[in-house]
Short mmCIF file of C-alpha atoms in Angstrom, two decimals:
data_model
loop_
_atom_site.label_atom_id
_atom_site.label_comp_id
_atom_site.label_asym_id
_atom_site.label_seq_id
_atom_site.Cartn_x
_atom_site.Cartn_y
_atom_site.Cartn_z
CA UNK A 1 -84.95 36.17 54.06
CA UNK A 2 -83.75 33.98 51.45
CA UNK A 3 -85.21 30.76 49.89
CA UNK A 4 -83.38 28.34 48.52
CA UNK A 5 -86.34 25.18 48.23
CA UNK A 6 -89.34 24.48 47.88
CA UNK A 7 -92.34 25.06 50.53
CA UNK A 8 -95.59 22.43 52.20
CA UNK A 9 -97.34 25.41 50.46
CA UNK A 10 -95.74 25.13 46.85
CA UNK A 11 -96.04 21.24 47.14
CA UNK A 12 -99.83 21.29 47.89
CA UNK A 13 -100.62 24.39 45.66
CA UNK A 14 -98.88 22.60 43.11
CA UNK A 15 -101.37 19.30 43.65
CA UNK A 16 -103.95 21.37 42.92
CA UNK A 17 -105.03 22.39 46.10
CA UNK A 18 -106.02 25.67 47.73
CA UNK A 19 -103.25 27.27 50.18
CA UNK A 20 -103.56 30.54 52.82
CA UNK A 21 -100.97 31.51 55.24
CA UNK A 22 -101.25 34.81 57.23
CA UNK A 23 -98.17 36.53 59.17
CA UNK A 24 -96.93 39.61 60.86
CA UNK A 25 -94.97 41.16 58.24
CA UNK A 26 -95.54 41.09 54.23
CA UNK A 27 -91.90 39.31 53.74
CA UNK A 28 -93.68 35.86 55.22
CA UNK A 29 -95.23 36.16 51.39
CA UNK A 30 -92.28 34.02 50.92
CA UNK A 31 -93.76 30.83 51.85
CA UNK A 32 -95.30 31.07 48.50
CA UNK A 33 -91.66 29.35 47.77
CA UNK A 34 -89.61 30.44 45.21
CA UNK A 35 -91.79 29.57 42.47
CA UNK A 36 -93.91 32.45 44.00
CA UNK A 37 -97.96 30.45 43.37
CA UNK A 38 -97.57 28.41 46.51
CA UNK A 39 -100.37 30.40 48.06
CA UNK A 40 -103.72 31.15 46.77
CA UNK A 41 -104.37 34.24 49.42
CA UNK A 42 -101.91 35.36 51.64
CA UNK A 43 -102.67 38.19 54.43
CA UNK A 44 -99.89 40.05 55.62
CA UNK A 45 -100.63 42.89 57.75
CA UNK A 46 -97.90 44.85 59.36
CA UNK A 47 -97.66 44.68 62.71
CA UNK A 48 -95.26 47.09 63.46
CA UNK A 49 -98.71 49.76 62.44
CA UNK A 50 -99.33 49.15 66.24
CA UNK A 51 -97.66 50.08 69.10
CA UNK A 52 -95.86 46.82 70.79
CA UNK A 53 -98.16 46.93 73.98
CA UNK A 54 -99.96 43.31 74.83
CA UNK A 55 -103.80 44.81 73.98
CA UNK A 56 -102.63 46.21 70.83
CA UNK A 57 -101.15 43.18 70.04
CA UNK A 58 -104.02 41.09 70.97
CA UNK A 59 -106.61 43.34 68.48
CA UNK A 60 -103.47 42.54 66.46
CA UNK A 61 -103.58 38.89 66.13
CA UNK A 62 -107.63 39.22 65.78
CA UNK A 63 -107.01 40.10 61.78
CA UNK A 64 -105.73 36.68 61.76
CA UNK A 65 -107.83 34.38 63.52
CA UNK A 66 -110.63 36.10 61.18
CA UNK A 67 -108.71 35.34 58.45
CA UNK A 68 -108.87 31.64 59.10
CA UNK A 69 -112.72 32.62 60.69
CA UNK A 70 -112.89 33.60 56.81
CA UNK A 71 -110.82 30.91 55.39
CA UNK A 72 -113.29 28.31 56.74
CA UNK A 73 -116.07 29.51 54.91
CA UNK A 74 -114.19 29.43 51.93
CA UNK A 75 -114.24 33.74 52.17
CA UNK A 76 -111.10 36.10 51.68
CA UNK A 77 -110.39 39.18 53.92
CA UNK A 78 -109.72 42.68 52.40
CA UNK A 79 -106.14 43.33 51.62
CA UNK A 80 -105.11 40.25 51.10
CA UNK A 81 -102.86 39.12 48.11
CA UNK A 82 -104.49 36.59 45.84
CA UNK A 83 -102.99 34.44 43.86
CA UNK A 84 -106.12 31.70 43.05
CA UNK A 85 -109.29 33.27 44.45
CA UNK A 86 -110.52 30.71 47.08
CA UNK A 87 -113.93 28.33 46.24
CA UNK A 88 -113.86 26.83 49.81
CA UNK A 89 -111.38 26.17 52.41
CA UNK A 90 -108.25 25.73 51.79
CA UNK A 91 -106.65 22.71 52.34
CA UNK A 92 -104.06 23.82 53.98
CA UNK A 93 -103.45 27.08 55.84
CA UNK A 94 -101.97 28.88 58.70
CA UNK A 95 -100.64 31.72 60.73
CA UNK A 96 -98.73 32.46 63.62
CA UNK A 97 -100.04 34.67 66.98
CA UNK A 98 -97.81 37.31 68.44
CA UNK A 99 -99.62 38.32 72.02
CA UNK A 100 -97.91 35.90 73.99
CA UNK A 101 -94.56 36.29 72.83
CA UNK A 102 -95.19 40.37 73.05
CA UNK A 103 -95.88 39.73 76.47
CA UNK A 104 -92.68 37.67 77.68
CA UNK A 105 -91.01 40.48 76.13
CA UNK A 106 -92.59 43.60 77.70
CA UNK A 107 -93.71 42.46 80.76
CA UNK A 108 -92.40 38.04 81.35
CA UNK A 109 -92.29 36.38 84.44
CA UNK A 110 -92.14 37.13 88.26
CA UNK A 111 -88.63 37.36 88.74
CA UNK A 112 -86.86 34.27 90.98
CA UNK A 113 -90.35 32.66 91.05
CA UNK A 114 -91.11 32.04 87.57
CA UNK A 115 -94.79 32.67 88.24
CA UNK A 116 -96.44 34.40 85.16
CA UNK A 117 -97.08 37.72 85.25
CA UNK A 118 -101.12 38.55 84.83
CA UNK A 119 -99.96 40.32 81.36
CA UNK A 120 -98.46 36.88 80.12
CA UNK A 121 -102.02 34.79 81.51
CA UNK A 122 -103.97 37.27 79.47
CA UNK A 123 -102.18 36.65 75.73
CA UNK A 124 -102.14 32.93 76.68
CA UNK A 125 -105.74 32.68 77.45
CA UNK A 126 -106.58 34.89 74.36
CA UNK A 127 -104.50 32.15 72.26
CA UNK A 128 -107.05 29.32 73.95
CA UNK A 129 -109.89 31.09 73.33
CA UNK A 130 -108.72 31.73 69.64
CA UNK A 131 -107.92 28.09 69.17
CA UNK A 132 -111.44 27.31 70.08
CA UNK A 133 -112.67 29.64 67.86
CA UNK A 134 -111.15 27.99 65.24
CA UNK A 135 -112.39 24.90 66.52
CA UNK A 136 -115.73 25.79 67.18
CA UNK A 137 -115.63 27.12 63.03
CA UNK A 138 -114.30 23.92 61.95
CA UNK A 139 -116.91 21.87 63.60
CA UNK A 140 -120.05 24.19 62.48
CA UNK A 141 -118.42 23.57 58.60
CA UNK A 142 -118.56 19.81 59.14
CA UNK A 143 -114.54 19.21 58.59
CA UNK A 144 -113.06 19.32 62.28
CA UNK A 145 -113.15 15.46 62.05
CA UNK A 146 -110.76 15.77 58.82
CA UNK A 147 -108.69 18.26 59.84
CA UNK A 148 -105.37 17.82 61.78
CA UNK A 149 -104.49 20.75 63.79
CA UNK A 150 -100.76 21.65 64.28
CA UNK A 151 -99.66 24.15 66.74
CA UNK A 152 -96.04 24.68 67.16
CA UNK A 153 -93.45 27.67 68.34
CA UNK A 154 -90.82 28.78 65.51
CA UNK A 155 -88.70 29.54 68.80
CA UNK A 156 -88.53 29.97 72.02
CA UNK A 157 -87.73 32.79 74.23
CA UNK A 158 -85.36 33.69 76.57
CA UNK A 159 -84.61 34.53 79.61
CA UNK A 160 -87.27 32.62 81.29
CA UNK A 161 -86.20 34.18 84.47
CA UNK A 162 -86.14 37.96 84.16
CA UNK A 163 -83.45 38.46 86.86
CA UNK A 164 -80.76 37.31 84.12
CA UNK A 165 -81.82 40.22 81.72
CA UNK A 166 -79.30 42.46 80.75
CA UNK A 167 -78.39 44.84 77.99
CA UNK A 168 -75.15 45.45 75.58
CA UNK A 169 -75.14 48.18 73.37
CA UNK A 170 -74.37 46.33 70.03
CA UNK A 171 -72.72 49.69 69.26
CA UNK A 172 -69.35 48.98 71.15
CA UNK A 173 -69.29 45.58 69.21
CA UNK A 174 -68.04 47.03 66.00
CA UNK A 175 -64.62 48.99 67.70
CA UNK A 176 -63.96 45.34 69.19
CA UNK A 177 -64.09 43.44 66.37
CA UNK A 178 -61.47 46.28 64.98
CA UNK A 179 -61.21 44.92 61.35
CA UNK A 180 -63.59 46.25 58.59
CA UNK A 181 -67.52 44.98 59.05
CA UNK A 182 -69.99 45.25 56.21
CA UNK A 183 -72.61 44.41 58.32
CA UNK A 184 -73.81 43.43 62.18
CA UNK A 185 -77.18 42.39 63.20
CA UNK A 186 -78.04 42.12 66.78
CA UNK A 187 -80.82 40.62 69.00
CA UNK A 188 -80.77 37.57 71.17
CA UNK A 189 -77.45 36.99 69.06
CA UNK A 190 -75.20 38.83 67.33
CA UNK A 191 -74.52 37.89 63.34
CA UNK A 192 -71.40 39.46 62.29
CA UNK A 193 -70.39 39.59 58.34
CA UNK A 194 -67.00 41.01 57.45
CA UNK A 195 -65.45 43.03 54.51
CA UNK A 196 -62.99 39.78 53.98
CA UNK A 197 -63.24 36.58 55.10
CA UNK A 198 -60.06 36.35 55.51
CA UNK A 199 -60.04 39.07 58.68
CA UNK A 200 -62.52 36.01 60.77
CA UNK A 201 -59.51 34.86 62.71
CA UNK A 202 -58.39 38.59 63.93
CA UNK A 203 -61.76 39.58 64.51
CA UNK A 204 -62.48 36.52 67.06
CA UNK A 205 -59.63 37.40 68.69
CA UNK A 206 -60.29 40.70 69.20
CA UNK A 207 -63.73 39.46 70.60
CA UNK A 208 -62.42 37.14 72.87
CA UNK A 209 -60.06 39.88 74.47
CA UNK A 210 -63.51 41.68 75.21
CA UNK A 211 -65.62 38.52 76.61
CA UNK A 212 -66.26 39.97 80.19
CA UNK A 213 -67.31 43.44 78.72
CA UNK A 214 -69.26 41.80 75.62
CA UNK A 215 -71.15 39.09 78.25
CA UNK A 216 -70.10 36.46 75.08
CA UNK A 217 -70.66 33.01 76.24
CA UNK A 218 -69.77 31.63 72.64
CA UNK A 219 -68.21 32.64 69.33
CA UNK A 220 -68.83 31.09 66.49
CA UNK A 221 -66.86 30.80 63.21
CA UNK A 222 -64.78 28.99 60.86
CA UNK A 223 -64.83 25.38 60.38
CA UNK A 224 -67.55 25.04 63.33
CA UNK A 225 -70.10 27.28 61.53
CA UNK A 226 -70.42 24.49 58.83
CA UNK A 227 -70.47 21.98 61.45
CA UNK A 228 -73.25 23.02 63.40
CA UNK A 229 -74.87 23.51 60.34
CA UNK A 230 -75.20 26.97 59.54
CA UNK A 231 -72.89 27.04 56.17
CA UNK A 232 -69.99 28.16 54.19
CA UNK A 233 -69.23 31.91 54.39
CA UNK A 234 -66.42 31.55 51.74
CA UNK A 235 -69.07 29.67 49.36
CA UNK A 236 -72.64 31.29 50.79
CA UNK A 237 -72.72 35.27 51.29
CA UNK A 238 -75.72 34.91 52.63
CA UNK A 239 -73.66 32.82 55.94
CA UNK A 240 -72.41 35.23 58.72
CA UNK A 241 -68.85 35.09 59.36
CA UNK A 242 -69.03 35.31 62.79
CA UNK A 243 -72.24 34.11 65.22
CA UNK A 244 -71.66 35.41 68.62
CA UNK A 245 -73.63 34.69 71.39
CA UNK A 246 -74.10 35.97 74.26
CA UNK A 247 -74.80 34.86 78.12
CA UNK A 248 -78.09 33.32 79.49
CA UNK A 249 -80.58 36.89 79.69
CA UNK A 250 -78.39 39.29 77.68
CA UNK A 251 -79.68 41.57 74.34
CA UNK A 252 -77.75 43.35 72.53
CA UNK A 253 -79.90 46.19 72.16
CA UNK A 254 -80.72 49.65 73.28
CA UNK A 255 -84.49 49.14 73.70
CA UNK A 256 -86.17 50.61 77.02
CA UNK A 257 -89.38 48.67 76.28
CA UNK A 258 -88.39 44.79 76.08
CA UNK A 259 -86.82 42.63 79.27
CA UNK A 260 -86.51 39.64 76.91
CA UNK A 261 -86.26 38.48 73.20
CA UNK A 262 -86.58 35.49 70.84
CA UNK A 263 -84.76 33.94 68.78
CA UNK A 264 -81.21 32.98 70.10
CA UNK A 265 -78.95 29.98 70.89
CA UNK A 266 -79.44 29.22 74.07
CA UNK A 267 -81.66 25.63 75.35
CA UNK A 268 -84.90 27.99 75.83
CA UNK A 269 -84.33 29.65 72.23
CA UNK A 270 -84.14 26.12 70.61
CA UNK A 271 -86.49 24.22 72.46
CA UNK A 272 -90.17 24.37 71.75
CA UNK A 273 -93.14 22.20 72.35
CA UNK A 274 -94.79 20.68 69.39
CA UNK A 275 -98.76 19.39 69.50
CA UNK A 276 -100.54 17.06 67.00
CA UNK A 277 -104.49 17.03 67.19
CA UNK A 278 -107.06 14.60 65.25
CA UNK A 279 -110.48 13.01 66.55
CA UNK A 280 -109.05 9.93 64.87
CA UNK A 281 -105.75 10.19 66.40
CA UNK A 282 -105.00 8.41 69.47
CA UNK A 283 -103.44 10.34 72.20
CA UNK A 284 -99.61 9.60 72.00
CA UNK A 285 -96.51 11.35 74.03
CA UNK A 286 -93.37 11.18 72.70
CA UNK A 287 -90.55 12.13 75.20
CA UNK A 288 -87.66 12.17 72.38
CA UNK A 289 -86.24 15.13 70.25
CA UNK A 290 -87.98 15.87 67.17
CA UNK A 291 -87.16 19.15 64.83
CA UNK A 292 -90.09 21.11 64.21
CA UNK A 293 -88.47 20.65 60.46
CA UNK A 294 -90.50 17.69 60.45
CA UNK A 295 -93.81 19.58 60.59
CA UNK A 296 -93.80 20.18 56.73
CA UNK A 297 -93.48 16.53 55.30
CA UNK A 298 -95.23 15.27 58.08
CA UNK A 299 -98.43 17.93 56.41
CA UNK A 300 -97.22 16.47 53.32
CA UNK A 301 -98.14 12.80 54.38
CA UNK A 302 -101.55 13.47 56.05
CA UNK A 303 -102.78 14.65 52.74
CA UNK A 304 -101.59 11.71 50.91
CA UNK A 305 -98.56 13.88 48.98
CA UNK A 306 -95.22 12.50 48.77
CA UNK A 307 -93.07 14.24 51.78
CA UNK A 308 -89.99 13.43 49.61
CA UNK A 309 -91.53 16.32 47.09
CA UNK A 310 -89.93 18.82 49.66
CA UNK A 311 -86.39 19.75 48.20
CA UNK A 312 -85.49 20.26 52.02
CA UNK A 313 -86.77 16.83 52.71
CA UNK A 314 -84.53 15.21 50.48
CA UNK A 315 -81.53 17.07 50.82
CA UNK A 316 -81.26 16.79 55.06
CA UNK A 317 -83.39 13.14 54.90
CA UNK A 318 -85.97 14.83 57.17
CA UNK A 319 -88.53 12.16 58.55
CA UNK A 320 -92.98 12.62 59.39
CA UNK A 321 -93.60 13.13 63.09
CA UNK A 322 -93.75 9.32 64.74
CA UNK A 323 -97.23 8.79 64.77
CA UNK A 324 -97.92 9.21 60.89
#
């Protein structure tokens, strides 16, 4: 992961408040920003020191929900990497959950029905129960009425329907693409960067002579990579010369364990429901596409700090959510 602005977490650390985020692997330390103090504590623990199973998982995602548990009483947990030793709860902290999405993976949906699987119910109703945990914490500290609660996906996951799943052995991409490759990471996509730019046109080719075999519903490069929005290869080595993806249901992967993934380009990768909660707020839908982008200045302006503060903000003229 690279960073190339500033982070909520920077911006509020930097007001001098308190800051906590907690994630699956140590490398989310980087939304500490590239300053590196926008967190007071940050709790990483590794989740790949578990097997991928959905119970595991579950006692998994426990460490964090005690972490904010501990947060709320202004307390640390063990391990953790401090930065500014907490007096009371942060103002601002976080985490993600990994049981549900674990779940879609392994074990998803009733195939042609849709229904969820009882594996899928269980991590969903452990995320409730969680949530009201937190809840239930919040209100027993006397702050639930000032805190706003934002739960949001970073992505989605596809296929919903587990009767599209299918594998491709990302080995067979790099005799395809033919010309040298420094590098190919696979998943829900395929991110392809080349020993010289100037091979992008030959390699595409050479991809779209192997569509059928390669289930590639989409190949990415050139001029269209920078207007989608992903960047410059010839100006940004950090921009994939070639994005390739794949058909509705199809990995590119040899895992036996997984019938799904996250992550992608397709509408259910990119899609993801957003929710806003406040006593004082009054309940609102909004129908309209919104970019879960707009999650960090929209933090920004509930604590009265400029959202304009956010390097990101200013550069892409991100707005709040409507309703702040």
């Amino acid at each position: 992961m690279r960073l190339r602005v500033n982070t909520a977490f920077e911006v509020v650390h930097g007001a001098g408040h308190q800051t906590a985020y907690t994630d699956k692997h140590p490398a989310y330390d980087i939304v500490r920003g590239p300053s590196g103090t926008g967190l007071s504590v940050g709790y990483f623990p590794e989740i790949a020191a578990v097997p991928v199973e959905v119970d595991p998982t579950i006692a998994y995602d426990q460490l964090h929900v005690n972490a904010w548990l501990d947060w709320i009483e202004g307390q640390t947990p063990l391990n953790s990497s401090v930065y500014d030793a907490l007096k009371g709860t942060p103002t601002l902290f976080g985490g993600n959950f990994q049981a549900v999405s674990v779940a879609q993976k392994i074990y998803g949906y009733v195939p042609g029905s849709l229904d969820i699987t009882p594996e899928v119910l269980k991590a969903i109703d452990f995320v409730d129960t969680s949530l009201g945990q937190v809840v239930s914490a919040l209100k027993a500290k006397g702050i639930y009425d000032d805190t706003l609660i934002i739960v949001a996906s970073k992505h989605g996951q596809a296929p919903i329907d587990p009767k599209l799943y299918g594998k491709v052995d990302p080995a067979i991409l790099n005799p395809v693409i033919v010309v040298p490759v420094d590098f190919i990471t696979t998943d829900d996509i395929a991110l392809v960067f080349l020993t010289n730019h100037a091979d992008t046109d030959a390699a595409v080719d050479n991809l779209n002579g192997k569509r059928n075999e390669l289930k590639i519903a989409d190949i990415i490069s050139g001029e269209r990579l920078t207007y989608l929005g992903y960047g410059n290869p010839l100006t940004d080595p950090t921009i994939p010369d070639i994005i390739i993806r794949p058909e509705m249901g199809i990995i590119y992967t040899t895992s036996t364990a997984k019938i799904a993934e996250h992550g992608g380009l397709s509408v259910d990768d990119r899609k993801v429901a957003c929710f806003v909660s406040n006593p004082s707020l009054k309940k609102t839908k909004y129908d309209h596409k919104v970019s879960t982008a707009q999650v960090a200045p929209t933090i920004l302006k509930a604590l009265g700090l400029d959202p304009s503060a956010l390097e990101g903000v200013k550069a892409e003229d991100t707005k709040v959510l409507d309703g702040f």
